Tab-separated table of C-alpha atoms in Angstrom:
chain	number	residue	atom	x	y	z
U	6	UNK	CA	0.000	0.000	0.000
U	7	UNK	CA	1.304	3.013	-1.500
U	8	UNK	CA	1.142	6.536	1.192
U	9	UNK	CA	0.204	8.887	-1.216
U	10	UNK	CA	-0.505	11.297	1.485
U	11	UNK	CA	3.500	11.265	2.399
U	12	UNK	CA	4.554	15.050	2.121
U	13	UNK	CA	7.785	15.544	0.016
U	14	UNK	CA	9.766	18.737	-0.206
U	15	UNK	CA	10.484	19.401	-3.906
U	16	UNK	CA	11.553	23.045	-3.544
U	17	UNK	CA	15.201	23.154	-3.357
U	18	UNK	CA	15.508	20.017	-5.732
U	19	UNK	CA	15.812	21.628	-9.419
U	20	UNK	CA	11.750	20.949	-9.813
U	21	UNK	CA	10.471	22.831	-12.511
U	22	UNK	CA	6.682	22.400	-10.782
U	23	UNK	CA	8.355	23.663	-7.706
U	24	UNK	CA	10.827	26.393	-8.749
U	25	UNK	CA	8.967	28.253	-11.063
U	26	UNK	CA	5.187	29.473	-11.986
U	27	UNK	CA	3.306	29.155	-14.952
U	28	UNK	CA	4.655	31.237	-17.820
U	29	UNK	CA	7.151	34.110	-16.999
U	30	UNK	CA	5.886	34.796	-12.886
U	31	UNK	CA	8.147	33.167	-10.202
U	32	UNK	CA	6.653	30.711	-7.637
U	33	UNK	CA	6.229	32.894	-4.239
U	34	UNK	CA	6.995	31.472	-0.625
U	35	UNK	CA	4.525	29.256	0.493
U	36	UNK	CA	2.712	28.992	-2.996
U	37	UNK	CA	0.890	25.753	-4.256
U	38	UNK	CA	2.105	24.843	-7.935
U	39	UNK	CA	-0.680	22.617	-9.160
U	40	UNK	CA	0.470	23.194	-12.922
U	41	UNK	CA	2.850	21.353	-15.136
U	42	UNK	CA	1.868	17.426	-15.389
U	43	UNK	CA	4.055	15.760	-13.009
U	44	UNK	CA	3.040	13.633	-9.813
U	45	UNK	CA	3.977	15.280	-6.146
U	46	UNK	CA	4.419	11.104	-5.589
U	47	UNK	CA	7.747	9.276	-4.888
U	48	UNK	CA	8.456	6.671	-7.790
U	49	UNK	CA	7.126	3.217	-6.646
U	50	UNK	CA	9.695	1.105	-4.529
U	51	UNK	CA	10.938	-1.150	-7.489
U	52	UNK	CA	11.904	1.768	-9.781
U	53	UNK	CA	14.035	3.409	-7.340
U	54	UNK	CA	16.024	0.077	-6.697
U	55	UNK	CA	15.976	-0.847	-10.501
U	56	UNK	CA	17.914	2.855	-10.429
U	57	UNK	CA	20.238	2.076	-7.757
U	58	UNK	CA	21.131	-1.323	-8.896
U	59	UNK	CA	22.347	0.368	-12.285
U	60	UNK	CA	23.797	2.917	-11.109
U	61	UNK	CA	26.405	0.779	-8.871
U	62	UNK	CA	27.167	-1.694	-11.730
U	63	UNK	CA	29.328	1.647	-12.246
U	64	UNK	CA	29.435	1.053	-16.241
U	65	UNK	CA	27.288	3.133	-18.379
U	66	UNK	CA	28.410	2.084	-21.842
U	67	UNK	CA	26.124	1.652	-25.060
U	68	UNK	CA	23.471	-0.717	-24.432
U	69	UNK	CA	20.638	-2.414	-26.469
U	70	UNK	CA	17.014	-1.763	-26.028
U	71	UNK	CA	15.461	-5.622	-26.045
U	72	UNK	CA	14.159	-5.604	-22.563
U	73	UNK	CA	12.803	-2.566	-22.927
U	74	UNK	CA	10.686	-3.735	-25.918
U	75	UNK	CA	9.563	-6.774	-24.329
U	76	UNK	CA	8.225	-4.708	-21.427
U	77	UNK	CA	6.079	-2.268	-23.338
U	78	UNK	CA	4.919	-5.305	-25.894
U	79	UNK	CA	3.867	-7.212	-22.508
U	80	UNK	CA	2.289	-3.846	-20.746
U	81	UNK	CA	0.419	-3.059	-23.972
U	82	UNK	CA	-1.076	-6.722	-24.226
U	83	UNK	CA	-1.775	-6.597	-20.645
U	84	UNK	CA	-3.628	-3.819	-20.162
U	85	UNK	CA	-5.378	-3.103	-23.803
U	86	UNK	CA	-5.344	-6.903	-25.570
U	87	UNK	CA	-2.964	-4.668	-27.903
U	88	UNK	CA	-1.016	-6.544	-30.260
U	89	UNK	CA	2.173	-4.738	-30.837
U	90	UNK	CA	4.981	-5.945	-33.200
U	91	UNK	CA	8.705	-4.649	-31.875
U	92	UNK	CA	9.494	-3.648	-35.447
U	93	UNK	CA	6.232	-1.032	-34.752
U	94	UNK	CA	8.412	0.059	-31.768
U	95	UNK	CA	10.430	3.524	-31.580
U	96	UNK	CA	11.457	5.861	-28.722
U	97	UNK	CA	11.827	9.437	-28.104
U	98	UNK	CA	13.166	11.673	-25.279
U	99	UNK	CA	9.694	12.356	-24.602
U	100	UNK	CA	6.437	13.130	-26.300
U	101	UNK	CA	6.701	16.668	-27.374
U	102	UNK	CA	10.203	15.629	-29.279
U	103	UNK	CA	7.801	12.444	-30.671
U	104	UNK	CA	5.038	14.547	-32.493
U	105	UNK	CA	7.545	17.412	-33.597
U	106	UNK	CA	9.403	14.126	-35.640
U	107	UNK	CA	6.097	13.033	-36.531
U	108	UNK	CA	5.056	16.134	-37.824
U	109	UNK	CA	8.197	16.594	-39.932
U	110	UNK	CA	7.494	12.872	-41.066
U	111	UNK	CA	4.450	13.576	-42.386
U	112	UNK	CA	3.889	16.949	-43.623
U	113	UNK	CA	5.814	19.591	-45.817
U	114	UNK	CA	6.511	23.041	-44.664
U	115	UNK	CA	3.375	25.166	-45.236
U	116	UNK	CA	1.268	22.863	-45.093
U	117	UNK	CA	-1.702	22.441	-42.643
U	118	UNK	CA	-2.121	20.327	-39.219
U	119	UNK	CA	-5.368	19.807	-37.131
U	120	UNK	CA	-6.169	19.866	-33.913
U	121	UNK	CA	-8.800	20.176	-31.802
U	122	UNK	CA	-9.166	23.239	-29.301
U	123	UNK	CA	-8.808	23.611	-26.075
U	124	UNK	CA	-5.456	21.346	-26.917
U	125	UNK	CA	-1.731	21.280	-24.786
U	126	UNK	CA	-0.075	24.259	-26.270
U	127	UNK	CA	3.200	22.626	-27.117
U	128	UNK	CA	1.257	21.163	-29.884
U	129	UNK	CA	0.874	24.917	-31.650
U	130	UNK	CA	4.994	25.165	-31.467
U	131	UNK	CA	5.175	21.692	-32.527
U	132	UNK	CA	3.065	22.581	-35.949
U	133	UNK	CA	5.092	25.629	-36.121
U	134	UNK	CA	8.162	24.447	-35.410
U	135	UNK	CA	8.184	22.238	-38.779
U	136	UNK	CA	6.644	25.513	-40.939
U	137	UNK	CA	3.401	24.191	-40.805
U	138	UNK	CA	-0.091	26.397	-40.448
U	139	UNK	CA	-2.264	25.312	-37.228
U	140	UNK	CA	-6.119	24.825	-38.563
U	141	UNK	CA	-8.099	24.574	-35.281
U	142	UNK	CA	-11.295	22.898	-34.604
U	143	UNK	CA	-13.411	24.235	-31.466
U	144	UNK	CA	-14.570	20.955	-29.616
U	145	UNK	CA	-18.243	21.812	-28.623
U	146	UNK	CA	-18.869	22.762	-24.798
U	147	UNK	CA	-22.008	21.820	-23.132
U	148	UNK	CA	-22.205	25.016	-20.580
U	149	UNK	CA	-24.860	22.785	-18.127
U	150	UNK	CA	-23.107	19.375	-18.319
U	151	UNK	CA	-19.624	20.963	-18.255
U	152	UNK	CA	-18.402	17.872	-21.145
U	153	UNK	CA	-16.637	18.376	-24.409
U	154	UNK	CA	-17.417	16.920	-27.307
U	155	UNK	CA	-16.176	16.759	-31.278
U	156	UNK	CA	-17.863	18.778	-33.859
U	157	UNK	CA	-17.890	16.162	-36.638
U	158	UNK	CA	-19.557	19.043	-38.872
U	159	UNK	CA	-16.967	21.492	-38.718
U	160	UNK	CA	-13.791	18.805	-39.117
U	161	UNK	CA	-15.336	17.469	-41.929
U	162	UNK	CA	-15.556	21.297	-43.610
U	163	UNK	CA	-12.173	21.956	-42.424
U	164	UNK	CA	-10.357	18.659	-43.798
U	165	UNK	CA	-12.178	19.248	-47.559
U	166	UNK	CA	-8.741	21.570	-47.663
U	167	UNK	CA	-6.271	19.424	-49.463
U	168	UNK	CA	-3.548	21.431	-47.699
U	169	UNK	CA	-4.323	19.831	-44.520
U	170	UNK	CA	-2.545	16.988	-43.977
U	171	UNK	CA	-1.952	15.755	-40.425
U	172	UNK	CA	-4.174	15.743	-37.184
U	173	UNK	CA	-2.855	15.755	-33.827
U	174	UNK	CA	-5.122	14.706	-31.247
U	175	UNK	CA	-5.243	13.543	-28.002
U	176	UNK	CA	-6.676	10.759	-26.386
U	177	UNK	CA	-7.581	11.227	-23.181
U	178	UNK	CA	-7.504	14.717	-24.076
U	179	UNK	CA	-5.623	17.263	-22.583
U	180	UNK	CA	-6.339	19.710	-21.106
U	181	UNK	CA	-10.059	19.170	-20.967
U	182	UNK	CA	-9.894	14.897	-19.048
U	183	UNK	CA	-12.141	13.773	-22.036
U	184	UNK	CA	-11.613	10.150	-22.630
U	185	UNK	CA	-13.630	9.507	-26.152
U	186	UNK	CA	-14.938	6.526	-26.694
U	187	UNK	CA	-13.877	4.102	-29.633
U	188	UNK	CA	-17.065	5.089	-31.363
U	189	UNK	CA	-16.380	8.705	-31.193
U	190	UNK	CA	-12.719	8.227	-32.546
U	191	UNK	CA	-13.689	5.605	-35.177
U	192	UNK	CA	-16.458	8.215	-36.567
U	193	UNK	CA	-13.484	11.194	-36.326
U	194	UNK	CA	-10.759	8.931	-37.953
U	195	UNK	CA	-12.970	8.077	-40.816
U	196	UNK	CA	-13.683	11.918	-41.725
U	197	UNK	CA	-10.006	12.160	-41.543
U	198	UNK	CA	-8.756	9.336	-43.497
U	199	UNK	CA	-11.748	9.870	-45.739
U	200	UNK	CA	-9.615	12.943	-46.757
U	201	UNK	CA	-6.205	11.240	-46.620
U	202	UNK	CA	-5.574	13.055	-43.574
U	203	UNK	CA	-3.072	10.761	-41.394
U	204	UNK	CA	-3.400	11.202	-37.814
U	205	UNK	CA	-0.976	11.441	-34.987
U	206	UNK	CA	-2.211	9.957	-31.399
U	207	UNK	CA	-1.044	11.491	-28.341
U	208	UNK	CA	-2.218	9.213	-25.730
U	209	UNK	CA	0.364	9.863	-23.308
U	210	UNK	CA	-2.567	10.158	-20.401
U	211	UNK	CA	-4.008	6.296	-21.559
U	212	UNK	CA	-2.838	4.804	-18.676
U	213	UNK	CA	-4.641	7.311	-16.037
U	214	UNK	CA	-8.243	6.392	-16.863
U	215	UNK	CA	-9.300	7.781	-13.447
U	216	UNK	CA	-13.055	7.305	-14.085
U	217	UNK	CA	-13.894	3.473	-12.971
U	218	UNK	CA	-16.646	3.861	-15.215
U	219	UNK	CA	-14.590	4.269	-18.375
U	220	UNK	CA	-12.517	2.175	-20.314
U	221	UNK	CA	-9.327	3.150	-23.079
U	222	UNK	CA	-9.536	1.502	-26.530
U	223	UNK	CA	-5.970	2.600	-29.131
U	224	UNK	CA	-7.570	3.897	-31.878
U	225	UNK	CA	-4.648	2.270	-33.692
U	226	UNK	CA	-5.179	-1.151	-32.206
U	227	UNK	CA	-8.057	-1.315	-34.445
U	228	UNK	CA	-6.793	-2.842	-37.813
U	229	UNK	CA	-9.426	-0.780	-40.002
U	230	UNK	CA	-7.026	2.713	-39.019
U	231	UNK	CA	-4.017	1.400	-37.983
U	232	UNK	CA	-2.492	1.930	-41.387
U	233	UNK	CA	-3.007	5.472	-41.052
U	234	UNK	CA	-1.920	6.032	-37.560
U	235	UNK	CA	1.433	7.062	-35.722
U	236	UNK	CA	0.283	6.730	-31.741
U	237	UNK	CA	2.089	8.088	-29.066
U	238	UNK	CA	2.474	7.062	-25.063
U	239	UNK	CA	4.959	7.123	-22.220
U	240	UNK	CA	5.775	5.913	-19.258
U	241	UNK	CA	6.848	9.514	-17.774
U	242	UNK	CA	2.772	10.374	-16.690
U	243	UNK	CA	2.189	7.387	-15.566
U	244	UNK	CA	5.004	6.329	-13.132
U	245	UNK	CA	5.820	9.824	-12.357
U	246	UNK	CA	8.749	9.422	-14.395
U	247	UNK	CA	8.783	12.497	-17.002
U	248	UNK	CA	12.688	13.571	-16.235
U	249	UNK	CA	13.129	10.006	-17.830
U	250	UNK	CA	12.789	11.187	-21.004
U	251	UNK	CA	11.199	8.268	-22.960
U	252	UNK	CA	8.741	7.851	-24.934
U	253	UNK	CA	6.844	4.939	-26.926
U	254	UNK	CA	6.156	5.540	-30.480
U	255	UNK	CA	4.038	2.704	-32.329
U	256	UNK	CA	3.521	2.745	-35.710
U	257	UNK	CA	2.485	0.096	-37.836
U	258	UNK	CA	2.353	1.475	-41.662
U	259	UNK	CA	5.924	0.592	-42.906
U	260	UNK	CA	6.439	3.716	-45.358
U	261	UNK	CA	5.503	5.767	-42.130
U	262	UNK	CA	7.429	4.399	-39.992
U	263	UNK	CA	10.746	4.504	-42.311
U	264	UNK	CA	9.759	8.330	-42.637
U	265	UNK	CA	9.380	8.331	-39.075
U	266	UNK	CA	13.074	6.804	-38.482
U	267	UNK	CA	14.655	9.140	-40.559
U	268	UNK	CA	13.908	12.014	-39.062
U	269	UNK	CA	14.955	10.269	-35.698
U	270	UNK	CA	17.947	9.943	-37.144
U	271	UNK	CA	18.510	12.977	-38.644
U	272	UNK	CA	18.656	14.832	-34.599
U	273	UNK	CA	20.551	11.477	-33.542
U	274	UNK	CA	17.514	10.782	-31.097
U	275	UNK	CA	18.555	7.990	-28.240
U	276	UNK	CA	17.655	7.471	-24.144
U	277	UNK	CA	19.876	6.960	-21.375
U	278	UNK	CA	20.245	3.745	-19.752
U	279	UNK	CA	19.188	4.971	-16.608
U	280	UNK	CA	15.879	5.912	-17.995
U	281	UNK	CA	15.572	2.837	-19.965
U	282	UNK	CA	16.099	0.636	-16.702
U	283	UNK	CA	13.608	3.225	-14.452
U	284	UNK	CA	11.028	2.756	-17.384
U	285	UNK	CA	11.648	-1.481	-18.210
U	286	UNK	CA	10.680	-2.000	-14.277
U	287	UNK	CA	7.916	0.212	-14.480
U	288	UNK	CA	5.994	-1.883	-16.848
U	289	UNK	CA	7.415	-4.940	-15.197
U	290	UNK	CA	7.004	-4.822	-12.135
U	291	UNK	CA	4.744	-1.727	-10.956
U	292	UNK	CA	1.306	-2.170	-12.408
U	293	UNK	CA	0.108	-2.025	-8.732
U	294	UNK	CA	1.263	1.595	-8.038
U	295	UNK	CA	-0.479	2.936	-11.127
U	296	UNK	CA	-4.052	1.664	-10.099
U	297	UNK	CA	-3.242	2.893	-6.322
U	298	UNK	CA	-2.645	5.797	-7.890
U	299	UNK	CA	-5.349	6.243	-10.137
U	300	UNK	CA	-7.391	5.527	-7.357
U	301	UNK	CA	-6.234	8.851	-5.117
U	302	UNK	CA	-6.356	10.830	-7.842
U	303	UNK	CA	-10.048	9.967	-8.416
U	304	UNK	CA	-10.465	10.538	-4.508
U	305	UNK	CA	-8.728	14.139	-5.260
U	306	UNK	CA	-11.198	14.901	-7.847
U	307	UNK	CA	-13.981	13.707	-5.649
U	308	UNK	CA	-12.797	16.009	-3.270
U	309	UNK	CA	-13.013	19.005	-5.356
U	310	UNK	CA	-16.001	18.031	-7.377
U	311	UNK	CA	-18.162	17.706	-3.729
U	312	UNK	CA	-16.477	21.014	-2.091
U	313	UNK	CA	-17.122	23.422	-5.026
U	314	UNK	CA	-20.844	21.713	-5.742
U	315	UNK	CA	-21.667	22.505	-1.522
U	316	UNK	CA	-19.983	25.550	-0.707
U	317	UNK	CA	-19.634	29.475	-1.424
U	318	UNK	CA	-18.188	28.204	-4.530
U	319	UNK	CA	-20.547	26.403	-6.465
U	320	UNK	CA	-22.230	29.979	-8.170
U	321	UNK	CA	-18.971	31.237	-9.546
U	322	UNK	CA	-17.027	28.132	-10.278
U	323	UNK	CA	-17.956	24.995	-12.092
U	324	UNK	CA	-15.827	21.258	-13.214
U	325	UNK	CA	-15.453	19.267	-16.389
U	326	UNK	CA	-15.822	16.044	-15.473
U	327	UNK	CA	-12.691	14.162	-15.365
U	328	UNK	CA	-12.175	10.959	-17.001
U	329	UNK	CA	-8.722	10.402	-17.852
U	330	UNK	CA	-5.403	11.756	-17.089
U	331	UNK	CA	-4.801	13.958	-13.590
U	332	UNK	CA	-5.172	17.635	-14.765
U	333	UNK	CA	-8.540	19.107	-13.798
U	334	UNK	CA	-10.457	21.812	-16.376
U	335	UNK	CA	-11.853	23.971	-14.384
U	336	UNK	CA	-14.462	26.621	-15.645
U	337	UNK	CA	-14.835	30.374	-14.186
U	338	UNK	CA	-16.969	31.850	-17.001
U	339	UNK	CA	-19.710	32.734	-13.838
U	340	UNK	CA	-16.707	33.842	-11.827
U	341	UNK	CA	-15.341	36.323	-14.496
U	342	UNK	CA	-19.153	37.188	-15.544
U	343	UNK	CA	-20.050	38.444	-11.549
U	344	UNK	CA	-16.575	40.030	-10.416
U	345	UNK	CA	-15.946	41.596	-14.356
U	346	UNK	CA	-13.010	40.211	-14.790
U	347	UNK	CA	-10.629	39.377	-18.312
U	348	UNK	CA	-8.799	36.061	-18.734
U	349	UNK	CA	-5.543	38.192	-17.185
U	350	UNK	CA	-7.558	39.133	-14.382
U	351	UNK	CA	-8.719	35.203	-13.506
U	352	UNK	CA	-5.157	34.588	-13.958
U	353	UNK	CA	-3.968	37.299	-11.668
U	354	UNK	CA	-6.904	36.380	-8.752
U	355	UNK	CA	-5.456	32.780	-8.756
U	356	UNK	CA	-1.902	33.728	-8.569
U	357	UNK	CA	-1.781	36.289	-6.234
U	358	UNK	CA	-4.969	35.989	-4.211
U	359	UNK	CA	-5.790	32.178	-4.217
U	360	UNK	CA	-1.467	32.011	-3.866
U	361	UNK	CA	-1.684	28.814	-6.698
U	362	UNK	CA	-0.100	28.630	-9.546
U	363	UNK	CA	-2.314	26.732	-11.872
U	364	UNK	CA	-2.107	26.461	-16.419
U	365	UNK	CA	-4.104	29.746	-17.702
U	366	UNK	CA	-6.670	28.849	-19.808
U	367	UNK	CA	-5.983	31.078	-22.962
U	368	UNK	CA	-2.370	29.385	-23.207
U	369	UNK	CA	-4.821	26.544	-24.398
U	370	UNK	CA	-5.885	28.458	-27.187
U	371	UNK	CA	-8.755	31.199	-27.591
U	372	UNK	CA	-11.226	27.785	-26.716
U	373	UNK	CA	-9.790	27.774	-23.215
U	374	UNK	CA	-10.450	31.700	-22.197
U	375	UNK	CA	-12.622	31.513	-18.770
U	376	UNK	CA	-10.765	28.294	-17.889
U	377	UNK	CA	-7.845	27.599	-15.439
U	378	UNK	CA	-6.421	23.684	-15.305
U	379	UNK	CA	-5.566	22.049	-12.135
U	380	UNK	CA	-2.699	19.155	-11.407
U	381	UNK	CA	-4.471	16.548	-9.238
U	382	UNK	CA	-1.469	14.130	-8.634
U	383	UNK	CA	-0.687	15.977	-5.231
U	384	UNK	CA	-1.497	15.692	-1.740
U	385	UNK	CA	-4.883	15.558	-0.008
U	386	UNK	CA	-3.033	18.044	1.800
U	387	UNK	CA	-2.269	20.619	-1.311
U	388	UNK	CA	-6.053	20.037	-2.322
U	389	UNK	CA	-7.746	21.026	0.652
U	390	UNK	CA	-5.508	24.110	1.417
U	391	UNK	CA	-5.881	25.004	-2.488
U	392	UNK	CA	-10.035	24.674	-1.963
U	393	UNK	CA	-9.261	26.880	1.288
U	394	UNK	CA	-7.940	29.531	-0.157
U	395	UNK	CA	-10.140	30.012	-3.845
U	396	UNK	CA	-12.878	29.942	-0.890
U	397	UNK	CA	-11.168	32.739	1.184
U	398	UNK	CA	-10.292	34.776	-1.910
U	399	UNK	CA	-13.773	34.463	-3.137
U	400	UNK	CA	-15.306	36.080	0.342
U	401	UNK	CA	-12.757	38.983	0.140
U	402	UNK	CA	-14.466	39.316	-3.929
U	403	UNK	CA	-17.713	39.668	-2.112
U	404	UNK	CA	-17.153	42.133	0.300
């Protein structure tokens, strides 16, 4: 049994969570950081000895990757009845490196790439870093169930352009928790492929299907798109192990995949052998930790979901329902509407009078203006106090 609860000091320990704020502002004395997407939680037990025992071998020379394989081929069969061939197999120092390459593997400068909006802003540098023009599609918002869903009608307008390409999407999505459902993918990947759009998968949050009630289907474990499909995941979300640096890239089309290779080997892309032996045990040998985790996560959410819905805050402040991953879209449309407030103003109230740092919802995209997103994979303790003081901050609004 895992103590999630166990308070760790990150501050003076090079943690970008815990050393800076979101954007340019500096992370005060005392302030909660409840922003970028790492875990507050220690590494399970077996990682940090798989670590250890590495490290005093005391030789770090070249090494091959077979293990490795084997353990993400085992984890993916596991957990999703996935199939996955190790010629399918690549790996990059992380996710954001993965759909740059796949970008530049699949499009031509000036041409167009999709995605859909509210969407993790490295993915607008990552279409601009390879010359390419970002075509956005507005998922719809439901202002009285707080859920996000896929406007079929415009994608299907917007990929008739034969200058669009690519789509980069995420599933579970980010920053928003949707998990779609393999009916709500298939019906997007057949608008896409209808227009021999190929699609890029960043699934990195798969694994964190917080919501019992749900369940995570690859859209490229489904032989009809595979062909079409270059999907993305990591262990880094979900062991806590993002300063690892590696990344699983699976892509079955062989013309993509040589494409693909290339331009891994164009930047001379590789992963350390620490990371590699940190991220072989964790699918191994730490399956257990995950669902633990998962499962305080959900109880985080839980938390927040019941505190806002019965207290001072329920008029001003309202919660997409999380499904998968641990970052929390929170909406403050009412919020903004009653105290007259701009997006730089929300910001502002949560930095300096709530004392969080949290992801501002414009950096999202225009989609996210009125939202702020919260990092659940913290303390109990960072929760409550964080409910505490929107609550106190709110009361000194009223006065």
């Amino acid at each position: 049994m895992i103590n999630f609860d166990e308070l760790i000091d990150r501050r003076k320990t090079n943690s970008t969570k815990w050393t800076k704020a979101f954007g340019e502002k500096h992370l005060k004395e005392n302030q909660i950081p409840m922003w970028v997407a790492d875990m507050d939680f220690k590494a399970a037990p077996e990682i940090i000895e798989a670590i250890k025992k590495e490290a005093d071998f005391g030789i770090f020379g070249y090494f091959t990757y077979d293990e490795y394989y084997e353990s993400v081929i085992k984890w993916h069969k596991e957990r999703y009845n996935w199939d996955i061939k190790k010629e399918w197999l690549n790996f990059t120092q992380g996710l954001v490196q993965g759909f740059n390459i796949a970008i530049s593997a699949l499009t031509k400068p000036g041409e167009s790439v999709l995605v859909l909006t509210p969407t993790y802003y490295p993915m607008f540098s990552g279409i601009k870093n390879q010359g390419c023009q970002i075509v956005e599609s507005n998922l719809i918002y439901d202002d009285n169930t707080c859920r996000y869903t896929i406007d079929y009608e415009d994608v299907a307008k917007k990929v008739k352009n034969p200058n669009l390409t690519a789509a980069l999407i995420g599933n579970p999505h980010n920053p928003t928790g949707r998990l779609y459902s393999i009916e709500e993918l298939s019906k997007l990947a057949d608008i896409l492929i209808e227009n021999n759009v190929k699609i890029i998968c960043d699934d990195i949050h798969c694994d964190i299907i917080v919501d019992p009630s749900k369940k995570y289907t690859p859209l490229a474990s489904m032989e009809k798109y595979a062909d079409h499909i270059i999907s993305m995941n990591a262990p880094s979300k979900t062991f806590n192990l993002a300063g690892a640096k590696v990344s699983n890239i699976i892509i079955q089309n062989e013309e993509i995949n040589r494409a693909f290779k290339f331009q891994m080997e164009r930047f001379c892309v590789s992963v350390s052998i620490l990371s590699l032996a940190a991220c072989k045990t964790a699918y191994s040998k730490c399956a257990y930790w995950v669902d633990e985790m998962k499962k305080y996560v959900w109880g985080n959410y839980n938390y927040i979901k019941d505190y806002i819905e019965n207290g001072i805050l329920k008029d001003y402040i309202k919660i997409v329902p999380l499904e998968g991953s641990y970052l929390m879209f929170a909406d403050n449309k009412n919020l903004m509407k009653e105290f007259n407030m701009n997006q730089e103003d929300l910001n502002n109230f949560y930095y300096d009078s709530c004392n969080l740092s949290l992801d501002e919802g414009d950096a999202f995209g225009n989609a996210g203006i009125g939202f702020m997103r919260f990092n659940l994979a913290t303390q109990r303790y960072y929760v409550e106090k964080a409910m505490n003081n929107i609550s106190e901050a709110v009361k000194k609004l009223k006065k």
